[in-house]
């Protein structure tokens, strides 16, 4: 399996639904943390925390898989 498939599997298994939603808004729609916070009715601090955790989990997963 390629890195893309591996990443999809990791996202589905490691991240919460909210983390996935925030990650998609940040990466695909290129929204800032502040824009995401306003759209999702969350504080910027919560968005930053959730995305930081999500990116950290994904980095650790990919490093473990040597990708």
PDB file of C-alpha atoms in Angstrom:
ATOM      1  CA  UNK A   1       0.000   0.000   0.000  1.00  0.00           C
ATOM      2  CA  UNK A   2       1.201   3.472  -0.857  1.00  0.00           C
ATOM      3  CA  UNK A   3       1.582   6.389   1.499  1.00  0.00           C
ATOM      4  CA  UNK A   4      -1.845   7.761   0.513  1.00  0.00           C
ATOM      5  CA  UNK A   5      -3.682   4.573   1.451  1.00  0.00           C
ATOM      6  CA  UNK A   6      -1.659   4.288   4.641  1.00  0.00           C
ATOM      7  CA  UNK A   7      -2.532   7.870   5.564  1.00  0.00           C
ATOM      8  CA  UNK A   8      -6.245   7.308   4.877  1.00  0.00           C
ATOM      9  CA  UNK A   9      -6.203   4.273   7.162  1.00  0.00           C
ATOM     10  CA  UNK A  10      -4.405   6.234   9.877  1.00  0.00           C
ATOM     11  CA  UNK A  11      -6.868   9.113   9.679  1.00  0.00           C
ATOM     12  CA  UNK A  12      -9.824   6.783  10.060  1.00  0.00           C
ATOM     13  CA  UNK A  13      -8.335   4.913  13.006  1.00  0.00           C
ATOM     14  CA  UNK A  14      -6.446   7.582  14.961  1.00  0.00           C
ATOM     15  CA  UNK A  15      -8.461  10.757  14.690  1.00  0.00           C
ATOM     16  CA  UNK A  16     -11.808  11.845  16.064  1.00  0.00           C
ATOM     17  CA  UNK A  17     -14.562  12.985  13.707  1.00  0.00           C
ATOM     18  CA  UNK A  18     -13.962  16.585  14.749  1.00  0.00           C
ATOM     19  CA  UNK A  19     -10.213  16.307  14.129  1.00  0.00           C
ATOM     20  CA  UNK A  20     -10.897  14.907  10.664  1.00  0.00           C
ATOM     21  CA  UNK A  21     -13.349  17.722   9.881  1.00  0.00           C
ATOM     22  CA  UNK A  22     -10.880  20.381  11.089  1.00  0.00           C
ATOM     23  CA  UNK A  23      -8.023  18.762   9.190  1.00  0.00           C
ATOM     24  CA  UNK A  24     -10.023  18.772   5.952  1.00  0.00           C
ATOM     25  CA  UNK A  25     -10.994  22.411   6.408  1.00  0.00           C
ATOM     26  CA  UNK A  26      -7.379  23.341   7.091  1.00  0.00           C
ATOM     27  CA  UNK A  27      -5.762  21.298   4.322  1.00  0.00           C
ATOM     28  CA  UNK A  28      -8.368  21.130   1.546  1.00  0.00           C
ATOM     29  CA  UNK A  29     -10.082  24.482   1.945  1.00  0.00           C
ATOM     30  CA  UNK A  30      -6.930  26.214   3.237  1.00  0.00           C
ATOM     31  CA  UNK A  31      -8.834  27.973   6.013  1.00  0.00           C
ATOM     32  CA  UNK A  32      -6.941  29.580   8.877  1.00  0.00           C
ATOM     33  CA  UNK A  33      -7.458  28.427  12.454  1.00  0.00           C
ATOM     34  CA  UNK A  34      -9.503  31.562  13.090  1.00  0.00           C
ATOM     35  CA  UNK A  35     -11.712  30.959  10.026  1.00  0.00           C
ATOM     36  CA  UNK A  36     -12.267  27.346  11.057  1.00  0.00           C
ATOM     37  CA  UNK A  37     -13.116  28.411  14.600  1.00  0.00           C
ATOM     38  CA  UNK A  38     -15.722  30.881  13.380  1.00  0.00           C
ATOM     39  CA  UNK A  39     -17.247  28.412  10.929  1.00  0.00           C
ATOM     40  CA  UNK A  40     -17.378  25.544  13.444  1.00  0.00           C
ATOM     41  CA  UNK A  41     -18.381  27.727  16.411  1.00  0.00           C
ATOM     42  CA  UNK A  42     -15.278  26.726  18.372  1.00  0.00           C
ATOM     43  CA  UNK A  43     -12.578  28.777  20.017  1.00  0.00           C
ATOM     44  CA  UNK A  44      -9.344  29.290  18.103  1.00  0.00           C
ATOM     45  CA  UNK A  45      -7.580  27.601  21.030  1.00  0.00           C
ATOM     46  CA  UNK A  46      -9.655  24.415  20.580  1.00  0.00           C
ATOM     47  CA  UNK A  47      -8.994  24.374  16.826  1.00  0.00           C
ATOM     48  CA  UNK A  48      -5.255  24.834  17.401  1.00  0.00           C
ATOM     49  CA  UNK A  49      -5.215  22.091  20.060  1.00  0.00           C
ATOM     50  CA  UNK A  50      -7.187  19.584  17.985  1.00  0.00           C
ATOM     51  CA  UNK A  51      -5.186  20.189  14.811  1.00  0.00           C
ATOM     52  CA  UNK A  52      -1.906  20.030  16.708  1.00  0.00           C
ATOM     53  CA  UNK A  53      -2.894  16.670  18.168  1.00  0.00           C
ATOM     54  CA  UNK A  54      -4.111  15.400  14.803  1.00  0.00           C
ATOM     55  CA  UNK A  55      -0.926  16.402  12.976  1.00  0.00           C
ATOM     56  CA  UNK A  56       1.161  14.916  15.800  1.00  0.00           C
ATOM     57  CA  UNK A  57      -0.663  11.588  15.662  1.00  0.00           C
ATOM     58  CA  UNK A  58      -0.307  11.427  11.889  1.00  0.00           C
ATOM     59  CA  UNK A  59       3.400  12.329  12.025  1.00  0.00           C
ATOM     60  CA  UNK A  60       4.036   9.627  14.615  1.00  0.00           C
ATOM     61  CA  UNK A  61       2.066   7.072  12.603  1.00  0.00           C
ATOM     62  CA  UNK A  62       3.944   7.831   9.380  1.00  0.00           C
ATOM     63  CA  UNK A  63       7.290   7.810  11.170  1.00  0.00           C
ATOM     64  CA  UNK A  64       6.439   4.426  12.706  1.00  0.00           C
ATOM     65  CA  UNK A  65       5.528   3.091   9.249  1.00  0.00           C
ATOM     66  CA  UNK A  66       8.742   4.608   7.829  1.00  0.00           C
ATOM     67  CA  UNK A  67       6.888   6.757   5.278  1.00  0.00           C
TER      68      UNK A  67
END
